[in-house]
PDB file of C-alpha atoms in Angstrom:
ATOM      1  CA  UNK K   1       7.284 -35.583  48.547  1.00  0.00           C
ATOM      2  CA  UNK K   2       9.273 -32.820  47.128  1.00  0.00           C
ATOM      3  CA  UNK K   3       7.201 -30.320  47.620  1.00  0.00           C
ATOM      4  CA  UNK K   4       4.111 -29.199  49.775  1.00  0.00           C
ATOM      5  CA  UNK K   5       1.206 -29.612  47.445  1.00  0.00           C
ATOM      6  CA  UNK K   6       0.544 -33.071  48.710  1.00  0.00           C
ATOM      7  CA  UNK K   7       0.262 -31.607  52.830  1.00  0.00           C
ATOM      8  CA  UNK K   8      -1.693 -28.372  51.553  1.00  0.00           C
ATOM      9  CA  UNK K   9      -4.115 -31.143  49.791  1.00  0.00           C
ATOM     10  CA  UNK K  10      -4.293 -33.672  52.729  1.00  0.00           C
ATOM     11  CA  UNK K  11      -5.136 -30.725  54.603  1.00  0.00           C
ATOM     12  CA  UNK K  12      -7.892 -29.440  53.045  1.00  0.00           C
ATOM     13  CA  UNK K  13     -10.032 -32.777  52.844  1.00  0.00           C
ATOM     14  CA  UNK K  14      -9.282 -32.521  56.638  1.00  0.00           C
ATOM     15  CA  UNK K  15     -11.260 -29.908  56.793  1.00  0.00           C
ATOM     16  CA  UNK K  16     -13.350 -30.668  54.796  1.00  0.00           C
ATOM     17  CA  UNK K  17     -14.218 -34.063  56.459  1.00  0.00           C
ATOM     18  CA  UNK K  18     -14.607 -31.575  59.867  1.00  0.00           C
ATOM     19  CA  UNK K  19     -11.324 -33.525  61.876  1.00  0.00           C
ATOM     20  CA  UNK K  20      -8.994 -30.517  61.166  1.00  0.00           C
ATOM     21  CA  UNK K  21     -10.612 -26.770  62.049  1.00  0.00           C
ATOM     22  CA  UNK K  22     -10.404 -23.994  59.433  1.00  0.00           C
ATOM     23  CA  UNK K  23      -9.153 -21.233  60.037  1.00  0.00           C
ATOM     24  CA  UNK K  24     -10.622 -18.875  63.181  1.00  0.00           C
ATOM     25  CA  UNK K  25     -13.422 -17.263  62.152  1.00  0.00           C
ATOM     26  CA  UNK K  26     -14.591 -13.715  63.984  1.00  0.00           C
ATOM     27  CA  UNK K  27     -17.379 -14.404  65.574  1.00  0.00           C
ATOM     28  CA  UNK K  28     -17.457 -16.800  68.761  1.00  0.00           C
ATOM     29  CA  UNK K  29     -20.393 -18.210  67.646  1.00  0.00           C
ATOM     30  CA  UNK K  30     -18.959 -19.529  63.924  1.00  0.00           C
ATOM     31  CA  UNK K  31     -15.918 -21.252  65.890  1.00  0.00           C
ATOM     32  CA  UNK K  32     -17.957 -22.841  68.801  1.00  0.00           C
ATOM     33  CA  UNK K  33     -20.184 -24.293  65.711  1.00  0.00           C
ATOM     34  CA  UNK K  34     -16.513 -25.320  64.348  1.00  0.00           C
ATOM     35  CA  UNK K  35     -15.753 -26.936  67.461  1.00  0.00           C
ATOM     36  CA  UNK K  36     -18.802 -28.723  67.961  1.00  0.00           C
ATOM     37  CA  UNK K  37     -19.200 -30.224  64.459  1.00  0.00           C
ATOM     38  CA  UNK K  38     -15.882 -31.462  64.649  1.00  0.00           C
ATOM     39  CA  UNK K  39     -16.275 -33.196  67.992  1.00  0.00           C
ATOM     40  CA  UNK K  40     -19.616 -34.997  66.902  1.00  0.00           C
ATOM     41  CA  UNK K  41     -17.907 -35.756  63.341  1.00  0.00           C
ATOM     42  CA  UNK K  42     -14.883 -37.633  65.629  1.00  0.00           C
ATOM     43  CA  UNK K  43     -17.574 -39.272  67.611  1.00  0.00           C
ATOM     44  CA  UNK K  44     -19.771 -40.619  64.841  1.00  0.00           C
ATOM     45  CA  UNK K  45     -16.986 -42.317  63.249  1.00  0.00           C
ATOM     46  CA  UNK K  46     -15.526 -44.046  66.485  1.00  0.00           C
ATOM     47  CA  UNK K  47     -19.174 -45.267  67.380  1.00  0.00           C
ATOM     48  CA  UNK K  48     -19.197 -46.562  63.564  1.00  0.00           C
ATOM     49  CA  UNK K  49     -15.885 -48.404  64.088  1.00  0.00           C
ATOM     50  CA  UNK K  50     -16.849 -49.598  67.161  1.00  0.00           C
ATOM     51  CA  UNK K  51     -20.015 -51.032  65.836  1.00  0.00           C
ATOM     52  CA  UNK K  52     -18.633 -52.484  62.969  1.00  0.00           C
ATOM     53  CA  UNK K  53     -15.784 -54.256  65.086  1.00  0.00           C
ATOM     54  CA  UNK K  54     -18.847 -55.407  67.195  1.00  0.00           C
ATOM     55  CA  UNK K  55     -20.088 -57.033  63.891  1.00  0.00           C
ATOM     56  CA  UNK K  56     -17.889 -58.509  62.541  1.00  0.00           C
ATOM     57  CA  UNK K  57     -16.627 -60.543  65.891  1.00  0.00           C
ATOM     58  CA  UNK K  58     -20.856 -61.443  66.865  1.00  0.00           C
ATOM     59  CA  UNK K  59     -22.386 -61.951  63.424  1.00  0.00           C
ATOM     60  CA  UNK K  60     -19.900 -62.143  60.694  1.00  0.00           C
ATOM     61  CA  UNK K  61     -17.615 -64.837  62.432  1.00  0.00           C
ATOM     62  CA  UNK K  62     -20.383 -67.058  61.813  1.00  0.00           C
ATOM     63  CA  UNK K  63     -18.591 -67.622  58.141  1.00  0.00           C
ATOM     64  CA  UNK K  64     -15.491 -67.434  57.849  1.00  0.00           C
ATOM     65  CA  UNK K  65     -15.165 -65.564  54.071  1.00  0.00           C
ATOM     66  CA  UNK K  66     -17.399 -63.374  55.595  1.00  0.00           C
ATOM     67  CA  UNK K  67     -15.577 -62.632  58.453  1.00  0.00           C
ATOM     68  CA  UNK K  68     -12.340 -62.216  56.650  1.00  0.00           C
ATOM     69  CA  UNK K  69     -14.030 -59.829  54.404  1.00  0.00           C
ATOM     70  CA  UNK K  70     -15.393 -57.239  57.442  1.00  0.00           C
ATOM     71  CA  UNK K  71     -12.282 -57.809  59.466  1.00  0.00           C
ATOM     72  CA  UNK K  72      -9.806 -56.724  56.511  1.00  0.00           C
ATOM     73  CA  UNK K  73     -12.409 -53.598  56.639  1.00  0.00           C
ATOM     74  CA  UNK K  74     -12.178 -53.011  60.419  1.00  0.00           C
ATOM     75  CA  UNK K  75      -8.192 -52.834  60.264  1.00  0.00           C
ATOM     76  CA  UNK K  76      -8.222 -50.386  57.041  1.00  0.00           C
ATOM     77  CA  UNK K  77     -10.854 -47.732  58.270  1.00  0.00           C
ATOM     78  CA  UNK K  78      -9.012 -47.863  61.622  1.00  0.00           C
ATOM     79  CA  UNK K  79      -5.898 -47.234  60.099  1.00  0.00           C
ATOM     80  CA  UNK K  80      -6.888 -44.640  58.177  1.00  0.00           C
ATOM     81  CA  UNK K  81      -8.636 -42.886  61.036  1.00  0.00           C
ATOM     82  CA  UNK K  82      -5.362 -43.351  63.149  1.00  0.00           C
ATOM     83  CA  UNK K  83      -3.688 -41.685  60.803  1.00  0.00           C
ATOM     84  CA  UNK K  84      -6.019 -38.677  60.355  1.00  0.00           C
ATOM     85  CA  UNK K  85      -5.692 -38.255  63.962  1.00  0.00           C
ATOM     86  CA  UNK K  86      -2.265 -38.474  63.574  1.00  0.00           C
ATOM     87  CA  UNK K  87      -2.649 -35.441  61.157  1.00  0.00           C
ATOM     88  CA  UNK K  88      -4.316 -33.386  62.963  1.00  0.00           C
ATOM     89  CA  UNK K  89      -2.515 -34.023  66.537  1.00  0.00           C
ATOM     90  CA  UNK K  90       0.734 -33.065  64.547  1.00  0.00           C
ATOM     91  CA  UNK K  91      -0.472 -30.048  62.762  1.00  0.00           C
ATOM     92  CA  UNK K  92       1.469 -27.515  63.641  1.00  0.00           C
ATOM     93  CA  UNK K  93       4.448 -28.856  63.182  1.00  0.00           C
ATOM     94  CA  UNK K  94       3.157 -29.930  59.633  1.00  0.00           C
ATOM     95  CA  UNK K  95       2.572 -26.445  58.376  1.00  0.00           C
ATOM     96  CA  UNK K  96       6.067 -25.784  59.673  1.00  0.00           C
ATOM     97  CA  UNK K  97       7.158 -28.643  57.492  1.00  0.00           C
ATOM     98  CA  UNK K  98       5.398 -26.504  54.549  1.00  0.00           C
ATOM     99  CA  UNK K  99       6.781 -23.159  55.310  1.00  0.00           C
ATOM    100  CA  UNK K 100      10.197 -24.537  55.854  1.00  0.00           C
ATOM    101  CA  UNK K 101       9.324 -26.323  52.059  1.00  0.00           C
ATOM    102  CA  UNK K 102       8.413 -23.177  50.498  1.00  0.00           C
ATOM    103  CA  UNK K 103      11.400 -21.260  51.515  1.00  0.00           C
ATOM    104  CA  UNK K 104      14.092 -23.293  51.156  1.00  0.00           C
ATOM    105  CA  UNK K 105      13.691 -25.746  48.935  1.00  0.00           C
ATOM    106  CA  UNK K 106      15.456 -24.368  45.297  1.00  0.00           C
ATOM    107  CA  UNK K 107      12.822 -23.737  42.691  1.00  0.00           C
ATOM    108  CA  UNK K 108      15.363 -21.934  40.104  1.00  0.00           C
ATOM    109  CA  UNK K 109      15.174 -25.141  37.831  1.00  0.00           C
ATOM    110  CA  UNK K 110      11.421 -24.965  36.915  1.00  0.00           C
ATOM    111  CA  UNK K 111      11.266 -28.004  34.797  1.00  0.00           C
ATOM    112  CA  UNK K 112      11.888 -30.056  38.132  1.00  0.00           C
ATOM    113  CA  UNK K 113       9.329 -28.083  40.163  1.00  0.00           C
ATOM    114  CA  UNK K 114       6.523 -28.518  37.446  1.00  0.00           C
ATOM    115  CA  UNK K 115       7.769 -32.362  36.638  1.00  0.00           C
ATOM    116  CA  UNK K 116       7.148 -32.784  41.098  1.00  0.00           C
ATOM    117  CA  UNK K 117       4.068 -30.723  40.866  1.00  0.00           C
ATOM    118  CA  UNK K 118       2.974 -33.050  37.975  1.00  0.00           C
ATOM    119  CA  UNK K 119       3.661 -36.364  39.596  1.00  0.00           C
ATOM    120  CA  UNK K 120       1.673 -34.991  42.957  1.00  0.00           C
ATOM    121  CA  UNK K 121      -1.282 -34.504  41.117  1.00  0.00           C
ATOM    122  CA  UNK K 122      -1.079 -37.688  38.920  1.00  0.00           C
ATOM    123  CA  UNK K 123      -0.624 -40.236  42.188  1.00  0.00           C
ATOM    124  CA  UNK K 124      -3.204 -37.779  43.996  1.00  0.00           C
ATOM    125  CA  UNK K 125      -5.640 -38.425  41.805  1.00  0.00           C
ATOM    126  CA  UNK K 126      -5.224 -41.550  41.280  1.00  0.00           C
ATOM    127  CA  UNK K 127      -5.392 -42.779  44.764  1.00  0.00           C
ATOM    128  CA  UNK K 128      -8.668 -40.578  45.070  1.00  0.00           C
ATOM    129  CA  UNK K 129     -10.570 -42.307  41.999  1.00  0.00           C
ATOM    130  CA  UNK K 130      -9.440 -45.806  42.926  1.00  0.00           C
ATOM    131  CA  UNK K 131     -10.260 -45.343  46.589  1.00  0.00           C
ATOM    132  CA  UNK K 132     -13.536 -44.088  45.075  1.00  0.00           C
ATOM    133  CA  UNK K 133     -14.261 -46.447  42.839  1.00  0.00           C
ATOM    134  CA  UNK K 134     -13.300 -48.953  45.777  1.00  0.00           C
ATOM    135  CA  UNK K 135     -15.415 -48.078  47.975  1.00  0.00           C
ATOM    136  CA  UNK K 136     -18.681 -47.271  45.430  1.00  0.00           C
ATOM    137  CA  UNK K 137     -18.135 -50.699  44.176  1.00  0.00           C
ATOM    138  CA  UNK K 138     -19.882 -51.932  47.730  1.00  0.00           C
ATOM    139  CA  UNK K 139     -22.917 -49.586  46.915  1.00  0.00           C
ATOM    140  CA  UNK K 140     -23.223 -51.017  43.431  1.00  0.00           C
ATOM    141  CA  UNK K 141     -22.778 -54.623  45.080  1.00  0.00           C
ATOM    142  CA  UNK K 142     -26.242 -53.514  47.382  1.00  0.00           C
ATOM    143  CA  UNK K 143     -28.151 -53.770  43.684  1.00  0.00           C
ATOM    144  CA  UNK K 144     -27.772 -57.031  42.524  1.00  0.00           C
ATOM    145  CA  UNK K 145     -30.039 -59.673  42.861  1.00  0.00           C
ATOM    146  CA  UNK K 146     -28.276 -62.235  45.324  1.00  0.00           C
ATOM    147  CA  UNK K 147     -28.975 -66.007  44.868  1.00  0.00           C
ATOM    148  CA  UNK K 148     -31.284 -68.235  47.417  1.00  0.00           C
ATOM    149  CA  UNK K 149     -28.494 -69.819  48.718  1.00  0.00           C
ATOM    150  CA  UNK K 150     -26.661 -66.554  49.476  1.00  0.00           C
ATOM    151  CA  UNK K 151     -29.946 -65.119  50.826  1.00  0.00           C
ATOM    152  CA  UNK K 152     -30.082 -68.023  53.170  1.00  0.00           C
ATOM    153  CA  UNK K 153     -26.522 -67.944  54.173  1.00  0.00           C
ATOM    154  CA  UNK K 154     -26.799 -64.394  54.973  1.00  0.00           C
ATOM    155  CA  UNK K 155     -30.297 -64.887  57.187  1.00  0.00           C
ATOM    156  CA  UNK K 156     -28.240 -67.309  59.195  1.00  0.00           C
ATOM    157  CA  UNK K 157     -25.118 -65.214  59.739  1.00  0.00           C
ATOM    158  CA  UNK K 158     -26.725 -62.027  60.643  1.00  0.00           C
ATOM    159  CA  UNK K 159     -30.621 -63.361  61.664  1.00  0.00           C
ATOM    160  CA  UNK K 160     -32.094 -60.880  59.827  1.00  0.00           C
ATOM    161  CA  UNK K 161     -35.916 -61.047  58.681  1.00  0.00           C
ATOM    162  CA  UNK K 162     -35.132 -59.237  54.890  1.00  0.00           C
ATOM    163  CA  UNK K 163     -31.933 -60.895  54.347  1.00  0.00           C
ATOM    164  CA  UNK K 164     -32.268 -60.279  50.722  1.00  0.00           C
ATOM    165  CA  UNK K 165     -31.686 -56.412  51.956  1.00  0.00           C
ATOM    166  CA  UNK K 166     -28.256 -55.679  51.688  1.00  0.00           C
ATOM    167  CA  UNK K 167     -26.439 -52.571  53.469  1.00  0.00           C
ATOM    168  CA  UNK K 168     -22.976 -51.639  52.097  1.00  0.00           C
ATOM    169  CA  UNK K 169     -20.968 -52.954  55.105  1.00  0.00           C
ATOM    170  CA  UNK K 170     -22.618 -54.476  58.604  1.00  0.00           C
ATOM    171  CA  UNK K 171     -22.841 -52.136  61.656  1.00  0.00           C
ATOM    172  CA  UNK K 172     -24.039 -54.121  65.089  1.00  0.00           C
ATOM    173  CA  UNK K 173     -26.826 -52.529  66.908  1.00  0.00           C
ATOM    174  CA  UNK K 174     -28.923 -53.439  69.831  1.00  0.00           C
ATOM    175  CA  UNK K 175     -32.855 -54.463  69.846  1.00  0.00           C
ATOM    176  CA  UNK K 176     -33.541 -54.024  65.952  1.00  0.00           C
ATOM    177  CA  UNK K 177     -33.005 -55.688  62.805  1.00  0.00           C
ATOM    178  CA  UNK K 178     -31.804 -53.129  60.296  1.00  0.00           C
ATOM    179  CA  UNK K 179     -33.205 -55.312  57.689  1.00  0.00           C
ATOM    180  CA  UNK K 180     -36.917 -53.777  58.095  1.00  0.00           C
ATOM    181  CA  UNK K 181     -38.139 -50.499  57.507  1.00  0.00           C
ATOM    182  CA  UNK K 182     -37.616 -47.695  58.216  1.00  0.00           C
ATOM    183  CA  UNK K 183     -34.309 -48.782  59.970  1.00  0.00           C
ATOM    184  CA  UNK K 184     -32.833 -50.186  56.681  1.00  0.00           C
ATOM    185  CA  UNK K 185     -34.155 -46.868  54.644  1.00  0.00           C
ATOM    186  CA  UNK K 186     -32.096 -44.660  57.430  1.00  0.00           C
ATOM    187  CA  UNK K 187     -29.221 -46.996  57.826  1.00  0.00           C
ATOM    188  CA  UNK K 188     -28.644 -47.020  53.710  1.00  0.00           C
ATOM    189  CA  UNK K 189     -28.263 -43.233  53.646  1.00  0.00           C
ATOM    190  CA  UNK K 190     -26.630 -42.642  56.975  1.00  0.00           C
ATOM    191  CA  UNK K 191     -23.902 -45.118  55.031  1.00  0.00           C
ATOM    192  CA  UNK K 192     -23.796 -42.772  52.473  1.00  0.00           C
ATOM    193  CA  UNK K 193     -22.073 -40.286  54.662  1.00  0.00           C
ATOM    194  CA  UNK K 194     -20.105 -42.437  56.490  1.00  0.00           C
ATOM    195  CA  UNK K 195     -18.740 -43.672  52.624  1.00  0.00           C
ATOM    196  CA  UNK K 196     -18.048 -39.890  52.262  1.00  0.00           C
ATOM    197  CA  UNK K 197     -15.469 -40.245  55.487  1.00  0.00           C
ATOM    198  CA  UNK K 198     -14.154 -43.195  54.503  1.00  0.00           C
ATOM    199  CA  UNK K 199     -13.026 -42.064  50.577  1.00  0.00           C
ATOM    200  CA  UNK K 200     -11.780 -39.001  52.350  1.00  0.00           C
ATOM    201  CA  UNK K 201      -9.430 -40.794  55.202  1.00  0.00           C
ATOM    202  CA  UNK K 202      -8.288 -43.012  52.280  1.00  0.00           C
ATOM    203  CA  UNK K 203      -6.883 -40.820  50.446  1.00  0.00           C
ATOM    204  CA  UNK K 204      -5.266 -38.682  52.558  1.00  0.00           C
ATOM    205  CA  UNK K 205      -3.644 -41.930  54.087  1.00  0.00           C
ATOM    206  CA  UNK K 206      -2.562 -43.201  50.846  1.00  0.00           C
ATOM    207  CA  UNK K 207      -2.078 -40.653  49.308  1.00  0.00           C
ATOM    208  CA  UNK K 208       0.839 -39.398  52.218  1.00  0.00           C
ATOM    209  CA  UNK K 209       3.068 -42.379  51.655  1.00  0.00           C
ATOM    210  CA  UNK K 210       5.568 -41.027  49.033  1.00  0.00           C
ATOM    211  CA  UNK K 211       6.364 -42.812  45.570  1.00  0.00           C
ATOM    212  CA  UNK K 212       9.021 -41.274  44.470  1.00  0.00           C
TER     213      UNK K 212
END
């Protein structure tokens, strides 16, 4: 990390995502919103971790590719949300990092500065559309016809009624079965967002571990 395009970046999906505030706004109103949205954005995701942990160790454990499968996803979306706390705890002293970057770090040779600049934005990107693609591949997974043995496999591992409906990952919770409407209609979009949170912790996890 030569330079402090990849922080500025990491930052800004930060905020973006609502774990990191922007900057103070004038009105007390505006920031108290801020403050707010970013407290219920921390608590949505914990509650989704939580209830995907819950899953995986009740229902999925049932079968054991399964339960590899949604326990290799409990250990990377905690990771990554570590490390976004981890971010945002340390922020000062990361746009400390930047200024001291900025400053003192020799730009006179520009063919170095636009060969760094050019490799941030390469593995940047990169990391973004393959975490994306990752990740999208479970939506497109949600659309294909699944066999009647899988079907049946899946009705006894998660004692669902629809077990033909598929949700992009399993979240555990109490007294319904998310197969049936309209809990499967709400749970399939609420995903959607959560999806959002998880391409967006992701990358700014990967994309902070330097490669050159």
């Amino acid at each position: 990390m030569n330079y402090a395009q990849p922080l500025l970046k990491n930052r800004f999906l930060l905020q973006l995502m609502g774990l990191l505030d922007w900057e103070p706004f004038q009105q007390k109103w505006k920031n108290k919103c801020a403050t707010i949205y970013k407290r219920t954005v921390h608590c949505v995701i914990i509650i989704a971790l939580v209830s995907h942990f819950i899953s995986t160790t009740t229902r999925s454990i049932r079968y054991m590719p399964e339960f590899y499968q949604r326990l290799v996803e409990d250990l990377a979306f905690n990771m990554w949300y570590m490390e976004c706390v981890a971010y945002v705890k340390h922020d000062k002293q990361l746009i400390k990092v930047m200024k001291c970057m900025k400053t003192t770090f020799s730009k006179a040779n520009r063919a170095v500065v636009k060969d760094c600049e050019l490799k941030d934005k390469v593995y940047f990107w990169f990391i973004f559309i393959a975490t994306t693609c990752t990740i999208c591949g479970s939506i497109l997974e949600t659309y294909i016809p699944m066999p009647q043995e899988e079907i049946d496999l899946m009705a006894y591992v998660y004692k669902r009624n629809r077990p033909d409906r598929r949700l992009q990952t399993n979240f555990w919770i109490p007294f319904i079965d998310d197969s049936e409407s309209y809990y499967f209609e709400v749970l399939f979009h609420v995903e959607f967002y959560l999806i959002f949170l998880v391409i967006i912790m992701g990358t700014v996890t990967l994309s902070a571990i330097p490669c050159w």
